[in-house]
Short mmCIF file of C-alpha atoms and ligand atoms in Angstrom, two decimals:
data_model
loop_
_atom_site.label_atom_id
_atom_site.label_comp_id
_atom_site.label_asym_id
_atom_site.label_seq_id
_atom_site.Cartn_x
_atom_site.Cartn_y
_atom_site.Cartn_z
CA UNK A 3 -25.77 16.22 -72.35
CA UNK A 4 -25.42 12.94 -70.48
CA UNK A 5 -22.07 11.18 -70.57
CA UNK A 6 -22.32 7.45 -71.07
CA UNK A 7 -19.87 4.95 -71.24
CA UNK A 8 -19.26 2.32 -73.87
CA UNK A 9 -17.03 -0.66 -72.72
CA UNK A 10 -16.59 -2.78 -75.57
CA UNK A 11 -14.99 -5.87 -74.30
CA UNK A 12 -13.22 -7.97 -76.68
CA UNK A 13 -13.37 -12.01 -75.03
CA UNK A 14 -10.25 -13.06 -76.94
CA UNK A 15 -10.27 -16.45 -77.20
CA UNK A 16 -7.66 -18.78 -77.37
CA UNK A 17 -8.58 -22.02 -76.45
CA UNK A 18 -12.24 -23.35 -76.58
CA UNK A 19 -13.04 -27.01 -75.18
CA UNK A 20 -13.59 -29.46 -78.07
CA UNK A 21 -16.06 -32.55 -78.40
CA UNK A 22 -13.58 -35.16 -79.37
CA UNK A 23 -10.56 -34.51 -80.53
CA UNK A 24 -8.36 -32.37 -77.90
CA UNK A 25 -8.16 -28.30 -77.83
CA UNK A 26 -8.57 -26.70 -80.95
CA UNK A 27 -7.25 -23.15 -81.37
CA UNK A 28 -9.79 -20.55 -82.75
CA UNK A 29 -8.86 -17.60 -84.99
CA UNK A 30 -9.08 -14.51 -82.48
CA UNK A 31 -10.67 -12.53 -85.04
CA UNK A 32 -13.48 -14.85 -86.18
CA UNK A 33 -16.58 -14.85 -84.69
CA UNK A 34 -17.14 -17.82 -83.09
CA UNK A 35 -19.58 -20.50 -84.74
CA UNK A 36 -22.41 -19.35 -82.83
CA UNK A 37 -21.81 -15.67 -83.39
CA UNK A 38 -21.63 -13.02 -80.95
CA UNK A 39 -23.11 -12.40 -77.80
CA UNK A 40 -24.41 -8.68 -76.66
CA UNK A 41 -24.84 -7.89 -73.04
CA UNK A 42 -26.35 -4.15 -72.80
CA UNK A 43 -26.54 -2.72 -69.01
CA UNK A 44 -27.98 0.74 -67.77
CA UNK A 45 -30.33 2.53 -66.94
CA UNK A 46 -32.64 3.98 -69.44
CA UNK A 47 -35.27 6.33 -69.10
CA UNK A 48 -38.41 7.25 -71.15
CA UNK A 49 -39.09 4.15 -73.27
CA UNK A 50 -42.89 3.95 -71.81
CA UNK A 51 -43.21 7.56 -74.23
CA UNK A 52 -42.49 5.75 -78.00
CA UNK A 53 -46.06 5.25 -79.39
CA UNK A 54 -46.33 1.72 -80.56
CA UNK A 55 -45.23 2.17 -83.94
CA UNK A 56 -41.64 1.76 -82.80
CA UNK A 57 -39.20 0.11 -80.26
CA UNK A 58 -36.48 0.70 -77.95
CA UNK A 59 -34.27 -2.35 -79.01
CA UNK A 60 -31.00 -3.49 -78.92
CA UNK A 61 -29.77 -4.73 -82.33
CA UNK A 62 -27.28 -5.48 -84.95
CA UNK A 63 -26.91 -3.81 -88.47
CA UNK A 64 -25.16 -4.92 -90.99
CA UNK A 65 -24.83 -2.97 -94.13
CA UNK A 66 -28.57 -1.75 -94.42
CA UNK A 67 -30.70 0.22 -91.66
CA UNK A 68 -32.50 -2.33 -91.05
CA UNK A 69 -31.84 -4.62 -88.20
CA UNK A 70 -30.54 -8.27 -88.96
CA UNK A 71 -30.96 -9.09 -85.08
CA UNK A 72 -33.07 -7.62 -82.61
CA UNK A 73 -34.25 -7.82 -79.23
CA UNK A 74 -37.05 -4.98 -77.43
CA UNK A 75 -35.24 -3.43 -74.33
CA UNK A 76 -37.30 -3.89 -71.38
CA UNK A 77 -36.46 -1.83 -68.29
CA UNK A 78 -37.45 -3.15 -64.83
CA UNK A 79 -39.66 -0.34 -62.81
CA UNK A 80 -36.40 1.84 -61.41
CA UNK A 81 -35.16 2.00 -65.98
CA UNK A 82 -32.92 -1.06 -65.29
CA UNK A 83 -31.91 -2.71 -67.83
CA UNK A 84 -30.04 -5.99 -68.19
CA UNK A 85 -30.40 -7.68 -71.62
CA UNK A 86 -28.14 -10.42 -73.43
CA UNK A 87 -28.70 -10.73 -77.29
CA UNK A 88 -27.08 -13.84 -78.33
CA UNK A 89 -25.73 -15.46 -81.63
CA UNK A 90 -25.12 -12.31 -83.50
CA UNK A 91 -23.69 -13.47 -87.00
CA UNK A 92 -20.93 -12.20 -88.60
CA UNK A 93 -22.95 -10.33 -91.09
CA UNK A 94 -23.60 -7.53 -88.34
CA UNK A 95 -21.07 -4.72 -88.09
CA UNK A 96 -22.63 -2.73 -85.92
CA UNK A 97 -24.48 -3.21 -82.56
CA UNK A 98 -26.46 0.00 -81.08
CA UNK A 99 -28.93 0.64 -78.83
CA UNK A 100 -31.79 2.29 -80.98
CA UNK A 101 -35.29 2.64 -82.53
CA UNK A 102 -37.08 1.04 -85.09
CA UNK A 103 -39.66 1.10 -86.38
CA UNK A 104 -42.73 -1.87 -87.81
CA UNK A 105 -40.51 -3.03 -90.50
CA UNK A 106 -37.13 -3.05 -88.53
CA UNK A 107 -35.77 0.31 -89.80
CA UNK A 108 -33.45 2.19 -87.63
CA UNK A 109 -34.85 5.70 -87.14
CA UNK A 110 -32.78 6.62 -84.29
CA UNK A 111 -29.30 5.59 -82.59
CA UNK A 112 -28.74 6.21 -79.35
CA UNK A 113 -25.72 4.34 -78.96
CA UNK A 114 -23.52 2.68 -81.66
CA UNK A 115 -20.59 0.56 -81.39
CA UNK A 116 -18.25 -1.16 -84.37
CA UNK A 117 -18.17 -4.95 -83.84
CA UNK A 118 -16.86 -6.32 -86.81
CA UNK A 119 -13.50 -7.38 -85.07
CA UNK A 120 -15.33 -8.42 -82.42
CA UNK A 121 -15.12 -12.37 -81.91
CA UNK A 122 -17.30 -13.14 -78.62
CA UNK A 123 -18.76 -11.24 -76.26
CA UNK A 124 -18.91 -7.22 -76.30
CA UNK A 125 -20.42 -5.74 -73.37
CA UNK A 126 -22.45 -2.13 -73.83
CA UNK A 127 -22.32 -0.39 -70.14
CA UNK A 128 -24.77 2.90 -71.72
CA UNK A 129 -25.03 4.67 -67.99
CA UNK A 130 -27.84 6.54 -67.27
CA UNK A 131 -29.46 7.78 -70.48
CA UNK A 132 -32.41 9.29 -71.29
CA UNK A 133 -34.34 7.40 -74.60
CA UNK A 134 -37.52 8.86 -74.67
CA UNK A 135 -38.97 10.02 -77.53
CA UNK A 136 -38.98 13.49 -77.31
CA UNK A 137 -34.92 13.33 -76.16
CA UNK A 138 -34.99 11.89 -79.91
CA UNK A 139 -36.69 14.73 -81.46
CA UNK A 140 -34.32 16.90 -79.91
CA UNK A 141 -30.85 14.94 -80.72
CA UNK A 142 -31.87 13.88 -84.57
CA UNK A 143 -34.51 17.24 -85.60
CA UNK A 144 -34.01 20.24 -83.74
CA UNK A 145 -30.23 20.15 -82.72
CA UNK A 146 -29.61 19.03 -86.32
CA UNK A 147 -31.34 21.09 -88.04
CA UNK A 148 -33.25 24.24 -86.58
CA UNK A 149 -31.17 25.23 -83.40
CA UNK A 150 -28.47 27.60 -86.25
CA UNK A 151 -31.43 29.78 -86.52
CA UNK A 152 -33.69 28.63 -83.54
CA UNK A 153 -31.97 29.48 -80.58
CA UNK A 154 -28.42 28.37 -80.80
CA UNK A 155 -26.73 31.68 -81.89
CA UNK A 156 -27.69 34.94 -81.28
CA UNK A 157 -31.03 34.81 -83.42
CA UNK A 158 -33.99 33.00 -82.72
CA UNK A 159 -36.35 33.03 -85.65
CA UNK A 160 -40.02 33.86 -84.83
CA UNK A 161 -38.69 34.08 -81.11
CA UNK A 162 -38.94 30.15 -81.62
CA UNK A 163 -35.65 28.85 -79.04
CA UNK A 164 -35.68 24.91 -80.33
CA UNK A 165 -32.25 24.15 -77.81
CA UNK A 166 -32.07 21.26 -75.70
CA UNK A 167 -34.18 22.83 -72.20
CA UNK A 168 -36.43 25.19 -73.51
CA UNK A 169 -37.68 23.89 -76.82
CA UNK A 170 -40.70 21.48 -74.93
CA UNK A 171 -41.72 24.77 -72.90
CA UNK A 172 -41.47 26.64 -76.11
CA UNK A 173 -43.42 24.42 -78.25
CA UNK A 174 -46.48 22.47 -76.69
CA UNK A 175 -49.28 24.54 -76.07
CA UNK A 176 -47.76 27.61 -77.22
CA UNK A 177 -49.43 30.01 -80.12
CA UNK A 178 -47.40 30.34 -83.38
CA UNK A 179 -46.42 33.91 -84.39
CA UNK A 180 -46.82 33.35 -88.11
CA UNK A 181 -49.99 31.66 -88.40
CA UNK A 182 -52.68 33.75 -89.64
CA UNK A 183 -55.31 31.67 -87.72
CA UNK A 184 -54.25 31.26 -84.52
CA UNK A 185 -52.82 28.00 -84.34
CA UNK A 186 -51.00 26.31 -81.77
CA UNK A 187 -47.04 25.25 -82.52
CA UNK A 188 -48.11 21.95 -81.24
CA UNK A 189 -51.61 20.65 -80.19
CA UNK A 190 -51.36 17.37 -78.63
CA UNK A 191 -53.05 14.78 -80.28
CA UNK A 192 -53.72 16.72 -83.19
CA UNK A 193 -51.16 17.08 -85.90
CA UNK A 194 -53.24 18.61 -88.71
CA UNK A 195 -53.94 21.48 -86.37
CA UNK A 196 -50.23 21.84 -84.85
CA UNK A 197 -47.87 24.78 -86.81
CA UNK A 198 -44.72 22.95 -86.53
CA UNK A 199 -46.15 20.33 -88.77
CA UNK A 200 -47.74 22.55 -91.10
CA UNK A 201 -44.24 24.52 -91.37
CA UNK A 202 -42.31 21.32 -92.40
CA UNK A 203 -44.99 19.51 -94.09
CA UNK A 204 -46.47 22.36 -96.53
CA UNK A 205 -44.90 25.22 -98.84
CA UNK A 206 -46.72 28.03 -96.49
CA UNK A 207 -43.23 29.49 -95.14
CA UNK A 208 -43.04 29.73 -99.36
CA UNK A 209 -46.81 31.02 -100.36
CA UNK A 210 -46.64 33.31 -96.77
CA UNK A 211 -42.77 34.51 -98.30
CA UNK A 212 -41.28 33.80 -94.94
CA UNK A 213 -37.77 35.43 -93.89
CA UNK A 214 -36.62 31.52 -94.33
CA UNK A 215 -38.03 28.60 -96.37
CA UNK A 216 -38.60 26.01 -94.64
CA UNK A 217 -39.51 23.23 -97.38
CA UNK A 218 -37.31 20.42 -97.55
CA UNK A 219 -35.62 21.52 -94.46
CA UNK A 220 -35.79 17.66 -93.13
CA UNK A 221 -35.57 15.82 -95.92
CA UNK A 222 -36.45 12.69 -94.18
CA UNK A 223 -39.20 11.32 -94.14
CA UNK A 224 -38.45 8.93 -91.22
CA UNK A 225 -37.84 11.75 -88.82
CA UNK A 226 -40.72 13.93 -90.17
CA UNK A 227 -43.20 11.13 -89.71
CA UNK A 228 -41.12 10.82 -85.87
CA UNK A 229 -42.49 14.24 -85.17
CA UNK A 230 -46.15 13.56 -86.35
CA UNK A 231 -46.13 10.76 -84.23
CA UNK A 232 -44.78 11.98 -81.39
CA UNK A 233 -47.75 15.08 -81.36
CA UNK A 234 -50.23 12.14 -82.24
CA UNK A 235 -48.89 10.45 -79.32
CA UNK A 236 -50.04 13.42 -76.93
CA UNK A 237 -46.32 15.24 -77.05
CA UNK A 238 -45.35 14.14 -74.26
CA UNK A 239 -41.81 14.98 -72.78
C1 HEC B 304 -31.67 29.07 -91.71
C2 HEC B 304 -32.47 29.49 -90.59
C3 HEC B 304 -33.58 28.60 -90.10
C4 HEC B 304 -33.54 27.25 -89.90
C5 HEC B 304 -32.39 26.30 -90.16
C6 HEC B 304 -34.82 26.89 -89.36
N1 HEC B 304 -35.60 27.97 -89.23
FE1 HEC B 304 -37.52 28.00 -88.55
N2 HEC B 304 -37.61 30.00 -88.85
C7 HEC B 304 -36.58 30.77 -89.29
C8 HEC B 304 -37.04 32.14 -89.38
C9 HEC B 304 -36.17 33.34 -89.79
C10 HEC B 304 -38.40 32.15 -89.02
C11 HEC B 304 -39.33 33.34 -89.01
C12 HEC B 304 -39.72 33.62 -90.44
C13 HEC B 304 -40.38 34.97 -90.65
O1 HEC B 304 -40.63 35.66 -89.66
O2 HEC B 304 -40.63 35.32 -91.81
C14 HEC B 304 -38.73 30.76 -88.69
C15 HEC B 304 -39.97 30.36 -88.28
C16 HEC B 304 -40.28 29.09 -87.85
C17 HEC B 304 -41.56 28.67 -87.32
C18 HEC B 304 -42.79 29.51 -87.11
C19 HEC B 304 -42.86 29.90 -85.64
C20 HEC B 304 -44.18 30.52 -85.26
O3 HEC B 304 -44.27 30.96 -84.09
O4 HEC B 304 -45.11 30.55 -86.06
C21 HEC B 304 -41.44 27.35 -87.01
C22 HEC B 304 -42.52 26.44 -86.41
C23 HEC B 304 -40.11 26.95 -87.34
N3 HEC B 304 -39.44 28.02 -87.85
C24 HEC B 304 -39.62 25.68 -87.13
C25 HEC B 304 -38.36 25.28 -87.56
C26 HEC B 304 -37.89 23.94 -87.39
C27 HEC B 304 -38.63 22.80 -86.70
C28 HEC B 304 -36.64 23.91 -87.94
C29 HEC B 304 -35.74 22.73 -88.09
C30 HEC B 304 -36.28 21.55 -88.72
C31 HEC B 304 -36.34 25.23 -88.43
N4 HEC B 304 -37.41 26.03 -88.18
C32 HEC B 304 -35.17 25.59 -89.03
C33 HEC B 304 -35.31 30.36 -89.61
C34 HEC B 304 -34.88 29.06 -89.65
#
């Protein structure tokens, strides 16, 4: 996995020039009157892959996951990215370079950073990082919750390896063993007919009296709708 970098740099502020009536000194710790200001630099890769439904953002969260503040990240051609989200109230704890989705829900973090003692400026230096969609699937689905069966210890259930590397190769295109009709694990474009989908989606590792049950295995809905729309999408990588 990619290393990245977060430099979270506190402007502490001791004077600020007043209108009228000489220097007036500002409580380090408050944000200033017209909040915080984000500046997120990097280079990020695979944000052309989200289907529509969702977007690579820079944001703020308070309590809730969904955003209070958010901006759509933008990469130039080469994945650079430059992007300064301004007046960030004080009701936002967090800042993180994410996904949400149509109704400003956070489905996945990529990067997360505490900013509630944060009083004026925090810079986010992310590196080079990978946010595609399928580099979600990976982080938020299969590495936490499959891989203990699917690849990361000595067993791989079905054969299926789900780990980081060999879980695309292993997936799109490729024949399920435990279908009955001959079904693909994943057929781009088409979720209905894709075996990964019925698996999490269905009671059939139940009916079928699998080695494992596989209902409720994700047990949200966020991330299992992430999947279907990442096969509708065309599954790419
Ligand atoms: C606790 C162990 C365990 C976990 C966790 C687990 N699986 Fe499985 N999985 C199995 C076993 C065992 C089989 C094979 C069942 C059998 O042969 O009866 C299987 C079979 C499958 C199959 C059928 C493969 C085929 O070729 O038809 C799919 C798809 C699958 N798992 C996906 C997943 C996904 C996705 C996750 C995570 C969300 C997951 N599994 C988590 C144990 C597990």
């Amino acid at each position: 996995m990619k290393k990245f970098l977060i430099l979270c740099a506190f402007a502490w502020v001791a004077t600020l020039p007043a209108c009228d009536d000489g220097p007036v000194y500002e409580d380090a710790a408050a944000a200033s009157p017209d909040g915080i200001t984000l500046r997120l630099t990097g280079n990020l890769q695979g944000i052309e892959s989200w289907s529509e439904e969702y977007s690579v953002v820079a944001a703020g969260f308070g309590e809730s996951d969904y955003a209070v503040i958010s901006r759509k990240i933008t990469p130039d051609s080469d994945g650079e990215v430059s992007l300064v989200l301004t007046g960030i109230g004080s009701e936002v704890k967090r800042l993180e370079l994410c996904v949400i989705n149509r109704l400003r829900k956070r489905i996945v973090s990529f990067t997360s950073v505490d900013c509630s003692v944060a009083s004026e400026r925090v810079d986010m230096e992310v590196g080079t990082l990978d946010v595609s969609m399928f580099r979600a699937i990976q982080q938020n689905i299969f590495d936490a919750y499959c891989i203990q069966c699917h690849g990361g210890s000595a067993m791989a259930g079905a054969g299926l390896h789900l780990t980081e590397g060999r879980s695309y190769e292993a997936l799109v295109n490729m024949p399920s063993t435990k279908s009955s009709d001959g079904a693909l694990l994943v057929q781009p474009f088409d979720v209905a007919n894709s075996f990964l989908h019925t698996t999490l989606n269905t009671d059939i590792s139940l009916t079928q009296n699998w080695r494992m049950d596989h209902v409720n295995m994700v047990q949200f809905p966020d991330l299992l709708a992430l999947l279907d729309d990442w096969i509708a999408a065309g599954a790419g990588k």
